[in-house]
mmCIF file with all atom_site columns, C-alpha atoms in Angstrom:
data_model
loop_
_atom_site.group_PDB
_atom_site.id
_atom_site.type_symbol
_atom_site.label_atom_id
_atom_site.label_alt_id
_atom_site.label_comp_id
_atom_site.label_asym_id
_atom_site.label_entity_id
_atom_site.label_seq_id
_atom_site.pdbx_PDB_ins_code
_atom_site.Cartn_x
_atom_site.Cartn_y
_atom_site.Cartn_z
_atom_site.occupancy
_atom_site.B_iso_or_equiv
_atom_site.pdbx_formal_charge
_atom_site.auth_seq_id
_atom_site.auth_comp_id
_atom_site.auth_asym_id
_atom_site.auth_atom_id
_atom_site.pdbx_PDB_model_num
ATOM 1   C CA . UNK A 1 1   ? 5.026  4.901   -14.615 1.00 0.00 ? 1   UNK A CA 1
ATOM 2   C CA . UNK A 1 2   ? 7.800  7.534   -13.906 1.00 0.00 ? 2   UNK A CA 1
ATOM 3   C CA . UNK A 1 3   ? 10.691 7.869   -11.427 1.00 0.00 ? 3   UNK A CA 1
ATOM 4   C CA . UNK A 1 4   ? 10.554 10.453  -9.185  1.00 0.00 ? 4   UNK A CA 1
ATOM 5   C CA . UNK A 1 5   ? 13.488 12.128  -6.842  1.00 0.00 ? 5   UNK A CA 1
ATOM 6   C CA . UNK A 1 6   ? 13.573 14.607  -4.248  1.00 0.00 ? 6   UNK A CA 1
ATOM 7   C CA . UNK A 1 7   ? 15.847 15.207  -1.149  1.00 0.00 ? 7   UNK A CA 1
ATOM 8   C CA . UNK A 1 8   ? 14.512 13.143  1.834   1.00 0.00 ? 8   UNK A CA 1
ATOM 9   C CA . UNK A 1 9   ? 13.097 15.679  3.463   1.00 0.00 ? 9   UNK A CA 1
ATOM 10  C CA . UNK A 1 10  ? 11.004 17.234  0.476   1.00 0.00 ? 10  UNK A CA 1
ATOM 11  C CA . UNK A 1 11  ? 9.423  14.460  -0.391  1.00 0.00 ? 11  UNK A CA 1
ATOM 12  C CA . UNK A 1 12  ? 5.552  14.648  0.016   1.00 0.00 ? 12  UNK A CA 1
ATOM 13  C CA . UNK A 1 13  ? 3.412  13.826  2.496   1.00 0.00 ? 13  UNK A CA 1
ATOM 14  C CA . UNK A 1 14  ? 1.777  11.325  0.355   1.00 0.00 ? 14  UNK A CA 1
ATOM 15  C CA . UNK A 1 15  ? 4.383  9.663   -1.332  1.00 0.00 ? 15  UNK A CA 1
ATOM 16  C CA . UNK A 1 16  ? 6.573  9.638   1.911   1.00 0.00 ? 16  UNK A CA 1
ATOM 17  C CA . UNK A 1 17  ? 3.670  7.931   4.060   1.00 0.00 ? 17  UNK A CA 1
ATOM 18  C CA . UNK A 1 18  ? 3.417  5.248   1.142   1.00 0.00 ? 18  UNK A CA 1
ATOM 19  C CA . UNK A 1 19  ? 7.513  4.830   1.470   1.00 0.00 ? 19  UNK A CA 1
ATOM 20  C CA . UNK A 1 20  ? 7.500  4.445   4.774   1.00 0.00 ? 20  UNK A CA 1
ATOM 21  C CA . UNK A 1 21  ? 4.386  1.519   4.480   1.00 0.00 ? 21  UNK A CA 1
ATOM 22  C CA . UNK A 1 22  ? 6.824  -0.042  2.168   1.00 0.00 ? 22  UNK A CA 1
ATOM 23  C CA . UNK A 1 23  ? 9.884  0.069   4.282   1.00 0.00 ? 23  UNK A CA 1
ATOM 24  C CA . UNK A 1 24  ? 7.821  -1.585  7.305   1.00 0.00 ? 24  UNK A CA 1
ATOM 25  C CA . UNK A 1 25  ? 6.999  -4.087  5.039   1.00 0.00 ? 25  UNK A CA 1
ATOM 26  C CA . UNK A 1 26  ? 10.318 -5.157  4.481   1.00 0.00 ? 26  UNK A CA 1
ATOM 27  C CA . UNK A 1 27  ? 11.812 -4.626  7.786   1.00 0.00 ? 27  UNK A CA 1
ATOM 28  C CA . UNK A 1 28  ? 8.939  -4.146  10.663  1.00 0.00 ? 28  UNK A CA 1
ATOM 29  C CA . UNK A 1 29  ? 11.702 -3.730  13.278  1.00 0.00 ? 29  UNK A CA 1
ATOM 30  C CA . UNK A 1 30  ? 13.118 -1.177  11.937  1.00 0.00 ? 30  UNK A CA 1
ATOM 31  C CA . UNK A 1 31  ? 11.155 1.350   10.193  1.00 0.00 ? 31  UNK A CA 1
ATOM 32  C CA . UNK A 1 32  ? 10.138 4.449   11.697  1.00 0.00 ? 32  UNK A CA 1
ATOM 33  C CA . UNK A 1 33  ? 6.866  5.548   12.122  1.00 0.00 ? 33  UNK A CA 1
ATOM 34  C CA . UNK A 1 34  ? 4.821  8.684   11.276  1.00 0.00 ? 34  UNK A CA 1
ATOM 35  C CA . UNK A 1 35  ? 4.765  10.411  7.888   1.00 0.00 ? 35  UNK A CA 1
ATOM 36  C CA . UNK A 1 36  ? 7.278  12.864  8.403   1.00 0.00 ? 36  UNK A CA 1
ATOM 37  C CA . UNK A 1 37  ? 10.089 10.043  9.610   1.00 0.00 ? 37  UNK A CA 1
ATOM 38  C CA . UNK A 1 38  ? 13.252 11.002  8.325   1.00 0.00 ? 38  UNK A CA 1
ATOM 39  C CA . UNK A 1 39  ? 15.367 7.555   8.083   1.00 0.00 ? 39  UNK A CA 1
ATOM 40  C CA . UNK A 1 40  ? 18.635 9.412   6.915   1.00 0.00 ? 40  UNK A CA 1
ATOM 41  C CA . UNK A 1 41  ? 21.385 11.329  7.976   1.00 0.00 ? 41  UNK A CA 1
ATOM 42  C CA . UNK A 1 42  ? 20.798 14.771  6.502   1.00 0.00 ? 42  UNK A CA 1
ATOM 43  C CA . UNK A 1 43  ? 25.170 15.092  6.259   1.00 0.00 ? 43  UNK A CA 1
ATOM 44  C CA . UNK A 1 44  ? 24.665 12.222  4.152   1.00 0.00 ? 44  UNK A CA 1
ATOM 45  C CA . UNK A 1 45  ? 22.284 14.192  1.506   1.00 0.00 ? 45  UNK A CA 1
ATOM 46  C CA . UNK A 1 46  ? 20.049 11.651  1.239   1.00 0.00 ? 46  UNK A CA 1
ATOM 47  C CA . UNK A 1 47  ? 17.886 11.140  -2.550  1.00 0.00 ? 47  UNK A CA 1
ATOM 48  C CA . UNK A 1 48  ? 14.998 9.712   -2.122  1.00 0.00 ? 48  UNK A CA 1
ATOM 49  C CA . UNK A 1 49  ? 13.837 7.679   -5.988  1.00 0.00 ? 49  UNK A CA 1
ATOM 50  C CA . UNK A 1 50  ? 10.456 6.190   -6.031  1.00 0.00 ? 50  UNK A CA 1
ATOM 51  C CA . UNK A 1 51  ? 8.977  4.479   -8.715  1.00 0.00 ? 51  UNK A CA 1
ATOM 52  C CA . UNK A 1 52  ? 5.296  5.637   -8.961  1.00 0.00 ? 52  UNK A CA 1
ATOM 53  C CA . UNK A 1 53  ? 2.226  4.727   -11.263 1.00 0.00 ? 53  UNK A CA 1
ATOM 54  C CA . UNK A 1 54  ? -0.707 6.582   -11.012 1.00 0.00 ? 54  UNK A CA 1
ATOM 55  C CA . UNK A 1 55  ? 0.193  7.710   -7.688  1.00 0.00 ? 55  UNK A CA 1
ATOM 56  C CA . UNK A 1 56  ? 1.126  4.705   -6.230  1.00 0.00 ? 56  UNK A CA 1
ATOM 57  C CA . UNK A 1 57  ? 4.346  3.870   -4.898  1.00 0.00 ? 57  UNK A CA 1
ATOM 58  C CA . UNK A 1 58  ? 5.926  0.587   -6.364  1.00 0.00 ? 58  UNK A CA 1
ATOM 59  C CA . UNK A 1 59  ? 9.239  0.915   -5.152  1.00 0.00 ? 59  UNK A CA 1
ATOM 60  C CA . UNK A 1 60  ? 11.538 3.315   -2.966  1.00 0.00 ? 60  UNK A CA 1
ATOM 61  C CA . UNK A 1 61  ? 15.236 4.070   -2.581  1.00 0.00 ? 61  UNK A CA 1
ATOM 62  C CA . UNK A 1 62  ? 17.573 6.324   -1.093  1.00 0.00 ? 62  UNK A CA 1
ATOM 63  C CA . UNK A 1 63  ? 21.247 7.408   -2.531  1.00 0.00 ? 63  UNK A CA 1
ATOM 64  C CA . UNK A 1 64  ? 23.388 8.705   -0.102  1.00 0.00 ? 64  UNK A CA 1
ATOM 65  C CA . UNK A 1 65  ? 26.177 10.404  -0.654  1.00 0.00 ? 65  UNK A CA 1
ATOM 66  C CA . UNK A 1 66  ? 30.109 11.318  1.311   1.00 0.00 ? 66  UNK A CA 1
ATOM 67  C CA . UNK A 1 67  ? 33.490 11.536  -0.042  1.00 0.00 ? 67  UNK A CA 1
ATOM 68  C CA . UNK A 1 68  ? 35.455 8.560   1.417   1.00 0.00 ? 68  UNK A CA 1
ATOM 69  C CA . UNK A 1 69  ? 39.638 8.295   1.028   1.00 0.00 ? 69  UNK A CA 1
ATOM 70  C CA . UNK A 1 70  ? 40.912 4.516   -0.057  1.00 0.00 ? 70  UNK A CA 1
ATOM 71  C CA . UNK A 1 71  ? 43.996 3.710   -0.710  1.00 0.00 ? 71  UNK A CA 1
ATOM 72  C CA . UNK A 1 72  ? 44.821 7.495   -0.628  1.00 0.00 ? 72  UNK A CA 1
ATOM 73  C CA . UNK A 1 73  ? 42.955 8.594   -2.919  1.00 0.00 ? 73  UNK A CA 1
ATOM 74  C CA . UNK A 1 74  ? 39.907 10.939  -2.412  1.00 0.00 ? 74  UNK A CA 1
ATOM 75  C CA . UNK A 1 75  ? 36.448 9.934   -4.265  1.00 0.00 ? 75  UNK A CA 1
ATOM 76  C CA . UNK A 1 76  ? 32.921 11.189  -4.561  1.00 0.00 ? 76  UNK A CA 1
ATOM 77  C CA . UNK A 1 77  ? 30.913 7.987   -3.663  1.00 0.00 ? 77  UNK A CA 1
ATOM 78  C CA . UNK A 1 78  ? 27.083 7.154   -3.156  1.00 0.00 ? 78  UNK A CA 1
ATOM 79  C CA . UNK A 1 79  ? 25.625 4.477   -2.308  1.00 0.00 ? 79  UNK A CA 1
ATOM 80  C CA . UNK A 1 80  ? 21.963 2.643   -2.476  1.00 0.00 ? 80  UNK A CA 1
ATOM 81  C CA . UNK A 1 81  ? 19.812 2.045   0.544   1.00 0.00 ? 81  UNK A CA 1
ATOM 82  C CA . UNK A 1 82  ? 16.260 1.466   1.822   1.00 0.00 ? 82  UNK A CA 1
ATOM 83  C CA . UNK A 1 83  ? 15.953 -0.486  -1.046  1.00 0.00 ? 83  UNK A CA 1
ATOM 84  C CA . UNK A 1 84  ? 12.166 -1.724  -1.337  1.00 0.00 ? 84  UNK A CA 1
ATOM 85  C CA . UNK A 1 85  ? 9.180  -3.003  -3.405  1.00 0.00 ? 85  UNK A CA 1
ATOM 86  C CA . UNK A 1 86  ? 5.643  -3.446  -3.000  1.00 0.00 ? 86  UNK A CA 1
ATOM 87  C CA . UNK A 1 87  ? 5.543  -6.945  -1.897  1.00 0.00 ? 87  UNK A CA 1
ATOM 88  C CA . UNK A 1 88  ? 2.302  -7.241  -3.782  1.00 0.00 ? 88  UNK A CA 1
ATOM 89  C CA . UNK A 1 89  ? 4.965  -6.081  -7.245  1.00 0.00 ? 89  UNK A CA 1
ATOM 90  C CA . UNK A 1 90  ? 7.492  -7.655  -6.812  1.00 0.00 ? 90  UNK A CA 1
ATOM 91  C CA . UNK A 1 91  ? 9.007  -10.174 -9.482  1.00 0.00 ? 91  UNK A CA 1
ATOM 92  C CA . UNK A 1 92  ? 7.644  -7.897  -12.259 1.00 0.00 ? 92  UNK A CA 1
ATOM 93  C CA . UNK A 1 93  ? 10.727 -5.551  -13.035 1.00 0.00 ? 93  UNK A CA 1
ATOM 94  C CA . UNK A 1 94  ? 9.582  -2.463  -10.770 1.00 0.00 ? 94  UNK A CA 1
ATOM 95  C CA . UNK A 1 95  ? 12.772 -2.714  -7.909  1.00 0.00 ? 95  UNK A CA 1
ATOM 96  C CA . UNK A 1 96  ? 15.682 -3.490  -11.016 1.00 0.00 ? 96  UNK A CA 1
ATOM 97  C CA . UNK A 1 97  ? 14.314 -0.308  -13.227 1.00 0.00 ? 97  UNK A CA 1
ATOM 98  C CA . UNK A 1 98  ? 14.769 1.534   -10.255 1.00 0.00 ? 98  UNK A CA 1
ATOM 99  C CA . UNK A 1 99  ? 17.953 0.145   -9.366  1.00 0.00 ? 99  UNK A CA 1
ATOM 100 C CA . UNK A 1 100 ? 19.112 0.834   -12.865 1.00 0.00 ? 100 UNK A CA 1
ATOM 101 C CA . UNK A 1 101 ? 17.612 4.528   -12.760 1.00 0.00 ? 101 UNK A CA 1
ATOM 102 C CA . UNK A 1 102 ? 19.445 4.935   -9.511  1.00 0.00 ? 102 UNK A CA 1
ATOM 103 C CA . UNK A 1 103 ? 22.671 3.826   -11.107 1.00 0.00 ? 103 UNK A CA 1
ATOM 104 C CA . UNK A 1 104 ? 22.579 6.270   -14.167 1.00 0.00 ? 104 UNK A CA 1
ATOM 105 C CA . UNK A 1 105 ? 21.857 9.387   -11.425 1.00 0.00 ? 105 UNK A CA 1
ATOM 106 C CA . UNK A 1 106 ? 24.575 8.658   -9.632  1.00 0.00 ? 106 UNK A CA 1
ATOM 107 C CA . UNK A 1 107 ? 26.543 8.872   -12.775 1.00 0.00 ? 107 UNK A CA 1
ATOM 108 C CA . UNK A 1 108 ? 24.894 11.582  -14.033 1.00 0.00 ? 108 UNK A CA 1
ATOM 109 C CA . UNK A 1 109 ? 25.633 13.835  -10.743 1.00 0.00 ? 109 UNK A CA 1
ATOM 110 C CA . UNK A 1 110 ? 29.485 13.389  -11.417 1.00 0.00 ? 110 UNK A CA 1
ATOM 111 C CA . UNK A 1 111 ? 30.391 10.328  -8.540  1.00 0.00 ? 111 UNK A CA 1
ATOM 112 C CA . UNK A 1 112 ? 33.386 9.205   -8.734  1.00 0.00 ? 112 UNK A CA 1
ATOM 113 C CA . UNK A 1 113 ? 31.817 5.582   -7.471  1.00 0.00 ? 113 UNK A CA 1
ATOM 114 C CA . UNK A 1 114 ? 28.941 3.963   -6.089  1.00 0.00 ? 114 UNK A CA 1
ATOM 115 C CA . UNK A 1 115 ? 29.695 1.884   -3.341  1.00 0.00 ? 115 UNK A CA 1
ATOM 116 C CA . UNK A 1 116 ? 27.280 -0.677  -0.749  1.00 0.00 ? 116 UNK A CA 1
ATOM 117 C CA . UNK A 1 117 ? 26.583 -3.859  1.172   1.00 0.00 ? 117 UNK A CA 1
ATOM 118 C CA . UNK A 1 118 ? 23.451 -6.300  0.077   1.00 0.00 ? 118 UNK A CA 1
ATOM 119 C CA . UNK A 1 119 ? 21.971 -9.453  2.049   1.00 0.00 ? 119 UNK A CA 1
ATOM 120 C CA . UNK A 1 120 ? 24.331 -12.223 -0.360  1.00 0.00 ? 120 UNK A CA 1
ATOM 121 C CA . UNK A 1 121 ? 21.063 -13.402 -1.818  1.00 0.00 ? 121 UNK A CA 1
ATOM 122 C CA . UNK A 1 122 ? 20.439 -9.907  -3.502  1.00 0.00 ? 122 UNK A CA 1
ATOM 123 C CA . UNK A 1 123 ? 24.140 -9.990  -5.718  1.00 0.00 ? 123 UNK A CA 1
ATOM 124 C CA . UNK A 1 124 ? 22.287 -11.375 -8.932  1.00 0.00 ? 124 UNK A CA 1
ATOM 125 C CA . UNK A 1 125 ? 19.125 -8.592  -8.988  1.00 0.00 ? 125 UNK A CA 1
ATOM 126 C CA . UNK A 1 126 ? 22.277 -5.862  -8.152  1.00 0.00 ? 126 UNK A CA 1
ATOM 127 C CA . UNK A 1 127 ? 24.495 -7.343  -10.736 1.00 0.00 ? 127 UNK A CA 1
ATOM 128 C CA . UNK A 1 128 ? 21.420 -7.373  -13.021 1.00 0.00 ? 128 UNK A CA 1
ATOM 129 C CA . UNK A 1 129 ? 21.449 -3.985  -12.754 1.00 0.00 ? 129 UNK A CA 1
ATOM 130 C CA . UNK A 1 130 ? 24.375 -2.897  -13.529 1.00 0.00 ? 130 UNK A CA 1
ATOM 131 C CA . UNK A 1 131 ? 26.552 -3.265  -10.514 1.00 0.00 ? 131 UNK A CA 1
ATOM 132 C CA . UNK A 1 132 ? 29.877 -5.908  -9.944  1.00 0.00 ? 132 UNK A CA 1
ATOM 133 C CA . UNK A 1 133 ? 30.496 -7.786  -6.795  1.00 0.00 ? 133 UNK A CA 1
ATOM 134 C CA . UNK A 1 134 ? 33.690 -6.589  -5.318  1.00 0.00 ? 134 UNK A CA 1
ATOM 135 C CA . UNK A 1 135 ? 35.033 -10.026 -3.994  1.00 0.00 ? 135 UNK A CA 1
ATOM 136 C CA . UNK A 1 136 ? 36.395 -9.895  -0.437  1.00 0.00 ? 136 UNK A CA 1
ATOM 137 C CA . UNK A 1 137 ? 35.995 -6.798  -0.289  1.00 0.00 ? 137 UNK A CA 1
ATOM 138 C CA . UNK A 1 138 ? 33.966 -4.963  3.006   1.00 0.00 ? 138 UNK A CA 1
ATOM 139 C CA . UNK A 1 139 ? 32.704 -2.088  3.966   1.00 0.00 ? 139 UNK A CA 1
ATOM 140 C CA . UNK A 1 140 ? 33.786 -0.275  7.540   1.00 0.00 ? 140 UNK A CA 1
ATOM 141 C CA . UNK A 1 141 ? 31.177 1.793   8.419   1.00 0.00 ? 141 UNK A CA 1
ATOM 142 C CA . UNK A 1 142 ? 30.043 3.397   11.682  1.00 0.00 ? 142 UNK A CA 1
ATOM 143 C CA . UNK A 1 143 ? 32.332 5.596   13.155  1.00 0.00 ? 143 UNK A CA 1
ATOM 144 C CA . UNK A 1 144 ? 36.325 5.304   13.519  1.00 0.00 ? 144 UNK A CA 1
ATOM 145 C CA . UNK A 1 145 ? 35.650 5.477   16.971  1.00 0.00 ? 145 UNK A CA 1
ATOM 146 C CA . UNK A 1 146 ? 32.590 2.991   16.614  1.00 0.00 ? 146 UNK A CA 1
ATOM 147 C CA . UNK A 1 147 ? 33.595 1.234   13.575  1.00 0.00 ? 147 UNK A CA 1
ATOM 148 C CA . UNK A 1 148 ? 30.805 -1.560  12.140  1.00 0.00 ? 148 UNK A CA 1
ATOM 149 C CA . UNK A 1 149 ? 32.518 -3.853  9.423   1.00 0.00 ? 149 UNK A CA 1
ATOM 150 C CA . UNK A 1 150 ? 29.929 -5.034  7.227   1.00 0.00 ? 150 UNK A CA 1
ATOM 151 C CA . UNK A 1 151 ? 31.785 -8.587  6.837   1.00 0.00 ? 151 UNK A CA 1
ATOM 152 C CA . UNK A 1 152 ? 30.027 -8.959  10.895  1.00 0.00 ? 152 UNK A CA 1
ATOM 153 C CA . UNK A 1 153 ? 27.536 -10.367 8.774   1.00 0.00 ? 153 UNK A CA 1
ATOM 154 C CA . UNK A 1 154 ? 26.440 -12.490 5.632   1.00 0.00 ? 154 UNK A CA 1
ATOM 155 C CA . UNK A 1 155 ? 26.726 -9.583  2.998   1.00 0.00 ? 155 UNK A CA 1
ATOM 156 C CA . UNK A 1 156 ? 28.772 -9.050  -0.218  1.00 0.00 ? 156 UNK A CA 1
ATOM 157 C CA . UNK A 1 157 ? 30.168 -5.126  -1.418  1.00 0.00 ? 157 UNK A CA 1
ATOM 158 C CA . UNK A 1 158 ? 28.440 -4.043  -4.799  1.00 0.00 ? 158 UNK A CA 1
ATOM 159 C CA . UNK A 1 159 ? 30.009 -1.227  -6.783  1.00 0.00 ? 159 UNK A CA 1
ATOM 160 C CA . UNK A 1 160 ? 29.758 0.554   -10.099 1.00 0.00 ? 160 UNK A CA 1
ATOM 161 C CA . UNK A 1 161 ? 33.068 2.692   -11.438 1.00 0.00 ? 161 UNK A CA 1
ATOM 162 C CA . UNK A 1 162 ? 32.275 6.388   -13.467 1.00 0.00 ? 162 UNK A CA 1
ATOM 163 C CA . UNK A 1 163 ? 35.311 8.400   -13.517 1.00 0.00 ? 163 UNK A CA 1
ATOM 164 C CA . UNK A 1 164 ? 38.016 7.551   -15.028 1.00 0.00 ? 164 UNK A CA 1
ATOM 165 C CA . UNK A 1 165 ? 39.964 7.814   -11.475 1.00 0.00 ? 165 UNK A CA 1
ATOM 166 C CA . UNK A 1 166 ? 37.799 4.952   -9.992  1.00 0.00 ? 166 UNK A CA 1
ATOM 167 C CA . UNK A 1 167 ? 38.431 2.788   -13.154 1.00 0.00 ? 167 UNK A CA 1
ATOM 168 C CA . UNK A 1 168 ? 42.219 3.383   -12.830 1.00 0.00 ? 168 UNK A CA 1
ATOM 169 C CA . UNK A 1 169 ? 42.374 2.050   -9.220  1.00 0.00 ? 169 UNK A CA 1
ATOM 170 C CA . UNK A 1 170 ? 39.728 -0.120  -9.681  1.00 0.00 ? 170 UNK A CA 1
ATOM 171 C CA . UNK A 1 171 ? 41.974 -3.298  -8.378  1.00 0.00 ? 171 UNK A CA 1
ATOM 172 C CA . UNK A 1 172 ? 42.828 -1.707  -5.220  1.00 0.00 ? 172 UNK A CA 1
ATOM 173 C CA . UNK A 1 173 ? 38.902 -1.511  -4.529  1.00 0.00 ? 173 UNK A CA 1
ATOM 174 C CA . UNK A 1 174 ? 39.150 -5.735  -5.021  1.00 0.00 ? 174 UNK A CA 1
ATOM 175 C CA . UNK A 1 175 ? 39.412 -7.661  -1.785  1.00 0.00 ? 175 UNK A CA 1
ATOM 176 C CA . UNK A 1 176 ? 40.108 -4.488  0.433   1.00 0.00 ? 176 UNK A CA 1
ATOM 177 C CA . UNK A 1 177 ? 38.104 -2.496  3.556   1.00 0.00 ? 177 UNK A CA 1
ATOM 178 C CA . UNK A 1 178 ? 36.721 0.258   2.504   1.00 0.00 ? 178 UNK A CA 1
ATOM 179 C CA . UNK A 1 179 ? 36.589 2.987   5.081   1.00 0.00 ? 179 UNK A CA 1
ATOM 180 C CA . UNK A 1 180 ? 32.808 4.311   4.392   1.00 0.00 ? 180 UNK A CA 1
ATOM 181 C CA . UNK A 1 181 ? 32.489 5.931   7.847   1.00 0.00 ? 181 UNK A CA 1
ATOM 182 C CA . UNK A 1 182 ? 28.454 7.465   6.985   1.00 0.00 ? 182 UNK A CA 1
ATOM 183 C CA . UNK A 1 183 ? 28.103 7.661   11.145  1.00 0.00 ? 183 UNK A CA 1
ATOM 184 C CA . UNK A 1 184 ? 26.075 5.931   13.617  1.00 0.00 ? 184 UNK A CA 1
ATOM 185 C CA . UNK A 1 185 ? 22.456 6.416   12.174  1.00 0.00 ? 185 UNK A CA 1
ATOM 186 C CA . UNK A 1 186 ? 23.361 4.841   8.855   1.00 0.00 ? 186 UNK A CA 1
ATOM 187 C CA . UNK A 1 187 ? 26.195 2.360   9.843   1.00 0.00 ? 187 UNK A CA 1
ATOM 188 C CA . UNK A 1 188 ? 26.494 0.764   6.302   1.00 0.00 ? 188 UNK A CA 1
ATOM 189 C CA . UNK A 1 189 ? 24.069 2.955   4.196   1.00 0.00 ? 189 UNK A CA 1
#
């Protein structure tokens, strides 16, 4: 069992097709369809990770990635989304280990932050992983001319702090919007 990464649009045919069965899986209405479906932004360099055994895709994710101001301050922030597992593997380990991989490379590639919205019911397997729950705090993403709060809806802002500049403003993250902005195709990423 290994994770694997490659920008969205290099990953192959194979693995892609199996990603994209997976994300229909989870959300029917949404997912595009045909193997070459790109789901991402390309501004928003877009990571695909996918946990694979054997050739077999367990579970997918994407980081994407944007410099965002708050509070004044400029940071290097990524986020998680497309978040999925087999349905048929789930409850065995395979969507937290590559959670937790997607965590450390985010680190590792020198963000300042990683910053996103999950369904409320998700905030233990996140914090699980690694991540805190940034109380009150929500996410403005869209546009600033077509700005789409994530507190519209039954969600809860996970983050993780790296630099040392996130963890000395790390109470002005606490109960504030977050200007995110990633653009109309990924309105919360």
């Amino acid at each position: 069992m290994e994770v694997v990464s490659f920008p969205e649009s290099e990953v192959p045919g194979s693995l892609r097709a199996q990603v994209l069965a997976l994300q229909d899986q989870a959300w029917p209405e949404d997912a595009p369809s045909g193997e070459t479906s790109l789901v991402h932004d390309p501004s928003l360099q877009p990571l695909s990770m996918i946990l694979v055994e054997g050739g077999r895709v367990l579970a997918a994710l994407d980081v994407l990635s944007k410099e965002i101001v708050h509070d004044g301050v400029r940071y290097s922030a990524s986020g998680l989304s497309t978040v999925v597992t087999d349905l048929a593997e789930q409850r065995k380990g395979y969507g937290r280990r590559l959670v937790e991989a997607a965590r450390e490379a985010i680190r590792d590639a020198g963000a300042d932050l990683s910053i996103f919205t999950c369904d409320r019911h998700l905030q233990g397997f996140y914090e699980r992983a690694g991540f805190s729950i940034l109380a009150g705090t929500a996410i403005i993403g869209g546009t600033r001319e077509d700005p789409f709060p994530s507190d519209r809806f039954d969600k809860v802002t996970v983050a993780a702090f790296f630099s040392g500049l996130t963890l000395e403003h790390a109470d002005s993250f606490e109960g504030a919007r977050i200007e995110l902005y990633p653009g109309l195709i990924d309105k919360l990423w």
